[in-house]
Amino acid sequence: MENADNIYRQLKEVITDPNRILSNIEDLCSYSFDASFGSFLPEFVVQVTSADEVSKVMKIANKEKVPVTPRGSASSLSGGPLPVKGGIVLDVSLWNDLLLIDPDDLVAVVSPGIITARIDEAANKYGLMYPPDPSSSNISTIAGNLAENSGGPRGLKYGVTKDYVLGLEFVTPEGNIIRTGGRTVKNVTGYDLTKLIVGSEGTLGVITEATLRLLPKPPASETLMAIFDDLISSGKAISKVLSSGIIPSKIELMDQASIRAVEDYQPLGLPLDAEAILLIELDGHPSAIRDEIIKVKEIMDLTGAIQTVIADTEDEAKELWKARKLVSPAIVKTKPTKISEDATVPRSQIPEFFKRLNDIKKKYDVSLVVFGHAGDGNLHPNIICDKRDKEEMVRVEKAVAEIFKTAVELGGTLSGEHGIGTMKATFMELELGEHGVDMMKRIKQAWDPNNIMNPGKIFPEKGQKLVLSE
Ligand SMILES: Cc1cc2nc3c(=O)[nH]c(=O)nc-3n(C[C@H](O)[C@H](O)[C@H](O)COP(=O)(O)OP(=O)(O)OC[C@H]3O[C@@H](n4cnc5c(N)ncnc54)[C@H](O)[C@@H]3O)c2cc1C
């Protein structure tokens, strides 16, 4: 950056504590990566703790045309918080002073750096719940969840982050502080800017506060594990449950590769020859869900499960869920690089998607592991590889492209919850078409005329291709 000294001087005038402006190389390196792929150094990191500070930083950046990348905990799997054009990383993770639960209005009001799981925990004390539960909820910030419109296992019954956002405060790229929505359940005043900001991946503004909807916490839950010796049958079992009138709160899947990886990592006694394990949770009134879990078991047995187990106690349920929780750490024991996709298909296409993923695995000879939120069609095909092996990475690139193409062909989407970031930008047109992408670019241009807000994300640059092999 040519005018770095000048920018630094201006930042020091608006950030009261100079220790919250970082510019030495060790600090910059630790802000150069996320949980996806690639590493890019920013020129400065500014750790903001108020909307007023964000507004002042944005005004400087907009005047000087310096890129600004908002960042929560950097657990993104799509490259969202990577400062690909350098400039300023705006870190909101220290900004966690507000976590207010209002049981009368059934809302939570939170600052952007609050860790997601803390919101649900705080709501639980009032007999309430905050349903969105990304598997990263113990590390991710609510701002990151809002920017990515994150989902989680409970999305099957309860929906995703966007379904719980009543209002936002955010700062525009030009530095203006705006409020959208509020505490009311209904609000149709003008365009729905709240919905536009949620899922915009930090490309339209900086979220500085959120008002979130809470629900009464269901009094009981039931957990069932079903084991299949055939992956396609497990897909059919999911479709059968969902068309039976029962809506589980979670249906999670582990394929054979994930089962084996977990057993290698921490032996739990899972059957190594099984092709799929389904974990199903129901929540609601105790007597209603007791009847329903028996019906779910019958469906599993009829669709070809070789074994089913219903947890009798909370501890047994926890033990059954342990296997699913261990998949992510277990699969990276075999090779160091994990390309984590979240292509999503309509529920009826789950069996066909399984079949096609298996074909892709064989065609490109890649180590493809499938697990995730199967109940809502949001499978997580993960390719485990070694980024130092260029020949392997070329095959991985081709397999990833074919996974996206397949998901779109089956009426699905590139991303159910991880976002587009840098990793999927080149595939946007595949799903949205030329005019769809163009309309989004026009919205971006209207909000951010100097293109300083998280540049290099969502939209592909001319000639850009997915490159994992460099
Ligand atoms: C092990 C693991 C499991 C995961 N499981 C899930 C899952 O089940 N479901 C799921 O949806 N995701 C999951 N993720 C992905 C990730 O955790 C989510 O995308 C999460 O929302 C990111 O939050 P974060 O605080 O880490 O944000 P970051 O990664 O720091 O940033 C994410 C995006 O938010 C933007 N951003 C951050 N703060 C702001 C702000 N204040 N204003 C505007 N934009 C902002 C950034 O620019 C970036 O584009 C998982 C990740 C890991 C590593």
mmCIF file of N, CA, C and O and ligand atoms in Angstrom, residues 35 70-77 80-81 92 112 134-136 140-141 143-145 147-148 150-152 201-202 205-207 328 373 417-418 454, ligand 1:
data_model
loop_
_atom_site.group_PDB
_atom_site.id
_atom_site.type_symbol
_atom_site.label_atom_id
_atom_site.label_comp_id
_atom_site.label_asym_id
_atom_site.label_seq_id
_atom_site.Cartn_x
_atom_site.Cartn_y
_atom_site.Cartn_z
ATOM 1 N N ALA A 35 -10.651 -21.057 7.600
ATOM 2 C CA ALA A 35 -10.682 -22.525 7.623
ATOM 3 C C ALA A 35 -10.789 -23.100 6.213
ATOM 4 O O ALA A 35 -11.043 -24.290 6.055
ATOM 5 N N PRO A 70 -14.367 -7.542 6.705
ATOM 6 C CA PRO A 70 -14.832 -7.839 8.066
ATOM 7 C C PRO A 70 -14.475 -9.274 8.445
ATOM 8 O O PRO A 70 -14.410 -10.149 7.584
ATOM 9 N N ARG A 71 -14.277 -9.489 9.742
ATOM 10 C CA ARG A 71 -13.852 -10.821 10.184
ATOM 11 C C ARG A 71 -14.385 -11.106 11.579
ATOM 12 O O ARG A 71 -14.327 -10.254 12.469
ATOM 13 N N GLY A 72 -14.918 -12.333 11.746
ATOM 14 C CA GLY A 72 -15.344 -12.782 13.070
ATOM 15 C C GLY A 72 -14.269 -13.699 13.624
ATOM 16 O O GLY A 72 -13.173 -13.258 13.972
ATOM 17 N N SER A 73 -14.555 -15.018 13.653
ATOM 18 C CA SER A 73 -13.565 -15.977 14.167
ATOM 19 C C SER A 73 -12.764 -16.636 13.054
ATOM 20 O O SER A 73 -11.957 -17.521 13.321
ATOM 21 N N ALA A 74 -13.034 -16.270 11.792
ATOM 22 C CA ALA A 74 -12.340 -16.849 10.632
ATOM 23 C C ALA A 74 -12.527 -18.363 10.530
ATOM 24 O O ALA A 74 -11.620 -19.082 10.102
ATOM 25 N N SER A 75 -13.706 -18.847 10.909
ATOM 26 C CA SER A 75 -13.980 -20.283 10.733
ATOM 27 C C SER A 75 -14.636 -20.553 9.382
ATOM 28 O O SER A 75 -15.075 -21.672 9.124
ATOM 29 N N SER A 76 -14.689 -19.527 8.525
ATOM 30 C CA SER A 76 -15.334 -19.684 7.214
ATOM 31 C C SER A 76 -14.685 -20.803 6.406
ATOM 32 O O SER A 76 -13.457 -20.950 6.397
ATOM 33 N N LEU A 77 -15.534 -21.566 5.719
ATOM 34 C CA LEU A 77 -15.032 -22.653 4.864
ATOM 35 C C LEU A 77 -15.047 -22.243 3.397
ATOM 36 O O LEU A 77 -14.844 -23.075 2.526
ATOM 37 N N GLY A 80 -14.442 -16.282 2.943
ATOM 38 C CA GLY A 80 -15.058 -14.967 3.173
ATOM 39 C C GLY A 80 -14.182 -13.947 3.889
ATOM 40 O O GLY A 80 -14.097 -12.792 3.460
ATOM 41 N N PRO A 81 -13.497 -14.306 4.986
ATOM 42 C CA PRO A 81 -12.718 -13.298 5.709
ATOM 43 C C PRO A 81 -11.272 -13.156 5.225
ATOM 44 O O PRO A 81 -10.468 -12.465 5.867
ATOM 45 N N VAL A 92 -14.134 -8.107 14.450
ATOM 46 C CA VAL A 92 -15.204 -7.796 15.422
ATOM 47 C C VAL A 92 -15.226 -8.788 16.588
ATOM 48 O O VAL A 92 -16.113 -8.730 17.431
ATOM 49 N N PRO A 112 -21.787 -7.945 17.608
ATOM 50 C CA PRO A 112 -21.372 -8.846 16.521
ATOM 51 C C PRO A 112 -20.391 -9.937 16.929
ATOM 52 O O PRO A 112 -20.362 -10.999 16.319
ATOM 53 N N PRO A 134 -24.938 -23.972 13.904
ATOM 54 C CA PRO A 134 -23.845 -24.498 13.072
ATOM 55 C C PRO A 134 -22.890 -25.338 13.926
ATOM 56 O O PRO A 134 -22.733 -25.054 15.123
ATOM 57 N N SER A 135 -22.309 -26.358 13.304
ATOM 58 C CA SER A 135 -21.431 -27.248 14.087
ATOM 59 C C SER A 135 -20.267 -26.459 14.691
ATOM 60 O O SER A 135 -19.622 -26.924 15.625
ATOM 61 N N SER A 136 -19.995 -25.280 14.144
ATOM 62 C CA SER A 136 -18.918 -24.436 14.655
ATOM 63 C C SER A 136 -19.418 -23.452 15.707
ATOM 64 O O SER A 136 -18.711 -22.496 16.038
ATOM 65 N N SER A 140 -17.705 -19.832 16.288
ATOM 66 C CA SER A 140 -18.078 -18.784 15.320
ATOM 67 C C SER A 140 -18.785 -17.626 16.013
ATOM 68 O O SER A 140 -19.430 -17.807 17.048
ATOM 69 N N THR A 141 -18.671 -16.431 15.414
ATOM 70 C CA THR A 141 -19.370 -15.257 15.961
ATOM 71 C C THR A 141 -20.736 -15.138 15.294
ATOM 72 O O THR A 141 -20.944 -15.633 14.180
ATOM 73 N N ALA A 143 -21.866 -12.452 14.039
ATOM 74 C CA ALA A 143 -21.696 -11.638 12.816
ATOM 75 C C ALA A 143 -21.336 -12.533 11.636
ATOM 76 O O ALA A 143 -21.884 -12.382 10.532
ATOM 77 N N GLY A 144 -20.422 -13.488 11.866
ATOM 78 C CA GLY A 144 -20.047 -14.420 10.801
ATOM 79 C C GLY A 144 -21.260 -15.240 10.374
ATOM 80 O O GLY A 144 -21.508 -15.439 9.185
ATOM 81 N N ASN A 145 -22.057 -15.704 11.346
ATOM 82 C CA ASN A 145 -23.276 -16.483 11.023
ATOM 83 C C ASN A 145 -24.244 -15.657 10.198
ATOM 84 O O ASN A 145 -24.854 -16.150 9.253
ATOM 85 N N ALA A 147 -23.527 -13.029 8.324
ATOM 86 C CA ALA A 147 -22.963 -12.727 7.003
ATOM 87 C C ALA A 147 -23.013 -13.934 6.078
ATOM 88 O O ALA A 147 -23.095 -13.799 4.863
ATOM 89 N N GLU A 148 -22.948 -15.148 6.662
ATOM 90 C CA GLU A 148 -22.967 -16.369 5.838
ATOM 91 C C GLU A 148 -24.359 -17.001 5.783
ATOM 92 O O GLU A 148 -24.542 -18.004 5.118
ATOM 93 N N SER A 150 -25.701 -18.803 8.171
ATOM 94 C CA SER A 150 -25.310 -20.166 8.552
ATOM 95 C C SER A 150 -26.504 -21.020 8.949
ATOM 96 O O SER A 150 -27.505 -20.523 9.455
ATOM 97 N N GLY A 151 -26.341 -22.314 8.713
ATOM 98 C CA GLY A 151 -27.345 -23.291 9.139
ATOM 99 C C GLY A 151 -26.686 -24.283 10.071
ATOM 100 O O GLY A 151 -25.539 -24.107 10.476
ATOM 101 N N GLY A 152 -27.409 -25.331 10.381
ATOM 102 C CA GLY A 152 -26.843 -26.364 11.255
ATOM 103 C C GLY A 152 -27.786 -27.541 11.272
ATOM 104 O O GLY A 152 -28.806 -27.534 10.570
ATOM 105 N N GLU A 201 -22.188 -11.869 2.997
ATOM 106 C CA GLU A 201 -20.776 -12.235 3.149
ATOM 107 C C GLU A 201 -19.844 -11.026 3.306
ATOM 108 O O GLU A 201 -18.738 -11.002 2.751
ATOM 109 N N GLY A 202 -20.327 -10.013 3.996
ATOM 110 C CA GLY A 202 -19.465 -8.858 4.269
ATOM 111 C C GLY A 202 -19.183 -8.009 3.049
ATOM 112 O O GLY A 202 -18.264 -7.190 3.061
ATOM 113 N N GLY A 205 -21.716 -4.319 3.778
ATOM 114 C CA GLY A 205 -21.631 -3.476 4.969
ATOM 115 C C GLY A 205 -21.122 -4.275 6.145
ATOM 116 O O GLY A 205 -20.872 -5.480 6.040
ATOM 117 N N VAL A 206 -20.976 -3.584 7.290
ATOM 118 C CA VAL A 206 -20.457 -4.232 8.495
ATOM 119 C C VAL A 206 -21.582 -4.310 9.521
ATOM 120 O O VAL A 206 -22.127 -3.276 9.928
ATOM 121 N N ILE A 207 -21.937 -5.528 9.925
ATOM 122 C CA ILE A 207 -23.006 -5.718 10.913
ATOM 123 C C ILE A 207 -22.461 -5.340 12.289
ATOM 124 O O ILE A 207 -21.397 -5.829 12.708
ATOM 125 N N SER A 328 -15.300 -34.418 11.741
ATOM 126 C CA SER A 328 -14.407 -33.372 11.214
ATOM 127 C C SER A 328 -12.959 -33.556 11.656
ATOM 128 O O SER A 328 -12.056 -33.573 10.813
ATOM 129 N N HIS A 373 -25.777 -32.632 7.078
ATOM 130 C CA HIS A 373 -27.185 -32.415 7.418
ATOM 131 C C HIS A 373 -28.061 -33.025 6.318
ATOM 132 O O HIS A 373 -28.709 -32.316 5.548
ATOM 133 N N GLU A 417 -24.928 -23.447 3.003
ATOM 134 C CA GLU A 417 -24.686 -22.678 4.227
ATOM 135 C C GLU A 417 -23.286 -22.091 4.345
ATOM 136 O O GLU A 417 -23.085 -21.154 5.107
ATOM 137 N N HIS A 418 -22.313 -22.588 3.637
ATOM 138 C CA HIS A 418 -20.944 -22.081 3.842
ATOM 139 C C HIS A 418 -20.649 -20.810 3.059
ATOM 140 O O HIS A 418 -19.633 -20.170 3.280
ATOM 141 N N ASN A 454 -15.013 -5.896 1.244
ATOM 142 C CA ASN A 454 -14.669 -7.306 1.002
ATOM 143 C C ASN A 454 -14.528 -7.616 -0.497
ATOM 144 O O ASN A 454 -15.163 -8.561 -1.009
HETATM 145 C C1 LIG B 1 -15.418 -27.395 11.961
HETATM 146 C C2 LIG B 1 -16.353 -26.424 11.281
HETATM 147 C C3 LIG B 1 -17.709 -26.714 11.240
HETATM 148 C C4 LIG B 1 -18.587 -25.833 10.597
HETATM 149 N N1 LIG B 1 -19.907 -26.141 10.592
HETATM 150 C C5 LIG B 1 -20.780 -25.304 10.007
HETATM 151 C C6 LIG B 1 -22.175 -25.601 9.985
HETATM 152 O O1 LIG B 1 -22.643 -26.600 10.523
HETATM 153 N N2 LIG B 1 -22.988 -24.725 9.364
HETATM 154 C C7 LIG B 1 -22.523 -23.582 8.781
HETATM 155 O O2 LIG B 1 -23.331 -22.823 8.241
HETATM 156 N N3 LIG B 1 -21.208 -23.284 8.773
HETATM 157 C C8 LIG B 1 -20.328 -24.095 9.372
HETATM 158 N N4 LIG B 1 -18.991 -23.793 9.374
HETATM 159 C C9 LIG B 1 -18.516 -22.569 8.685
HETATM 160 C C10 LIG B 1 -18.355 -21.320 9.580
HETATM 161 O O3 LIG B 1 -18.183 -21.666 10.942
HETATM 162 C C11 LIG B 1 -19.544 -20.376 9.437
HETATM 163 O O4 LIG B 1 -19.582 -19.851 8.128
HETATM 164 C C12 LIG B 1 -19.558 -19.214 10.445
HETATM 165 O O5 LIG B 1 -20.737 -18.462 10.283
HETATM 166 C C13 LIG B 1 -18.387 -18.259 10.305
HETATM 167 O O6 LIG B 1 -18.364 -17.420 11.456
HETATM 168 P P1 LIG B 1 -17.035 -16.652 11.858
HETATM 169 O O7 LIG B 1 -17.302 -15.828 13.063
HETATM 170 O O8 LIG B 1 -15.910 -17.579 11.940
HETATM 171 O O9 LIG B 1 -16.898 -15.662 10.610
HETATM 172 P P2 LIG B 1 -15.658 -15.457 9.633
HETATM 173 O O10 LIG B 1 -15.210 -16.761 9.106
HETATM 174 O O11 LIG B 1 -14.659 -14.605 10.292
HETATM 175 O O12 LIG B 1 -16.349 -14.623 8.475
HETATM 176 C C14 LIG B 1 -17.350 -15.193 7.681
HETATM 177 C C15 LIG B 1 -17.923 -14.099 6.750
HETATM 178 O O13 LIG B 1 -18.583 -13.138 7.537
HETATM 179 C C16 LIG B 1 -18.115 -11.834 7.197
HETATM 180 N N5 LIG B 1 -18.231 -11.037 8.427
HETATM 181 C C17 LIG B 1 -17.675 -11.280 9.638
HETATM 182 N N6 LIG B 1 -18.037 -10.325 10.500
HETATM 183 C C18 LIG B 1 -18.856 -9.470 9.830
HETATM 184 C C19 LIG B 1 -19.558 -8.286 10.177
HETATM 185 N N7 LIG B 1 -19.502 -7.772 11.409
HETATM 186 N N8 LIG B 1 -20.289 -7.667 9.239
HETATM 187 C C20 LIG B 1 -20.368 -8.160 7.962
HETATM 188 N N9 LIG B 1 -19.716 -9.278 7.578
HETATM 189 C C21 LIG B 1 -18.984 -9.930 8.518
HETATM 190 C C22 LIG B 1 -16.694 -12.054 6.719
HETATM 191 O O14 LIG B 1 -16.251 -11.005 5.885
HETATM 192 C C23 LIG B 1 -16.856 -13.357 5.952
HETATM 193 O O15 LIG B 1 -17.332 -13.104 4.661
HETATM 194 C C24 LIG B 1 -18.086 -24.646 9.993
HETATM 195 C C25 LIG B 1 -16.719 -24.357 10.050
HETATM 196 C C26 LIG B 1 -15.858 -25.234 10.682
HETATM 197 C C27 LIG B 1 -14.405 -24.880 10.724
#
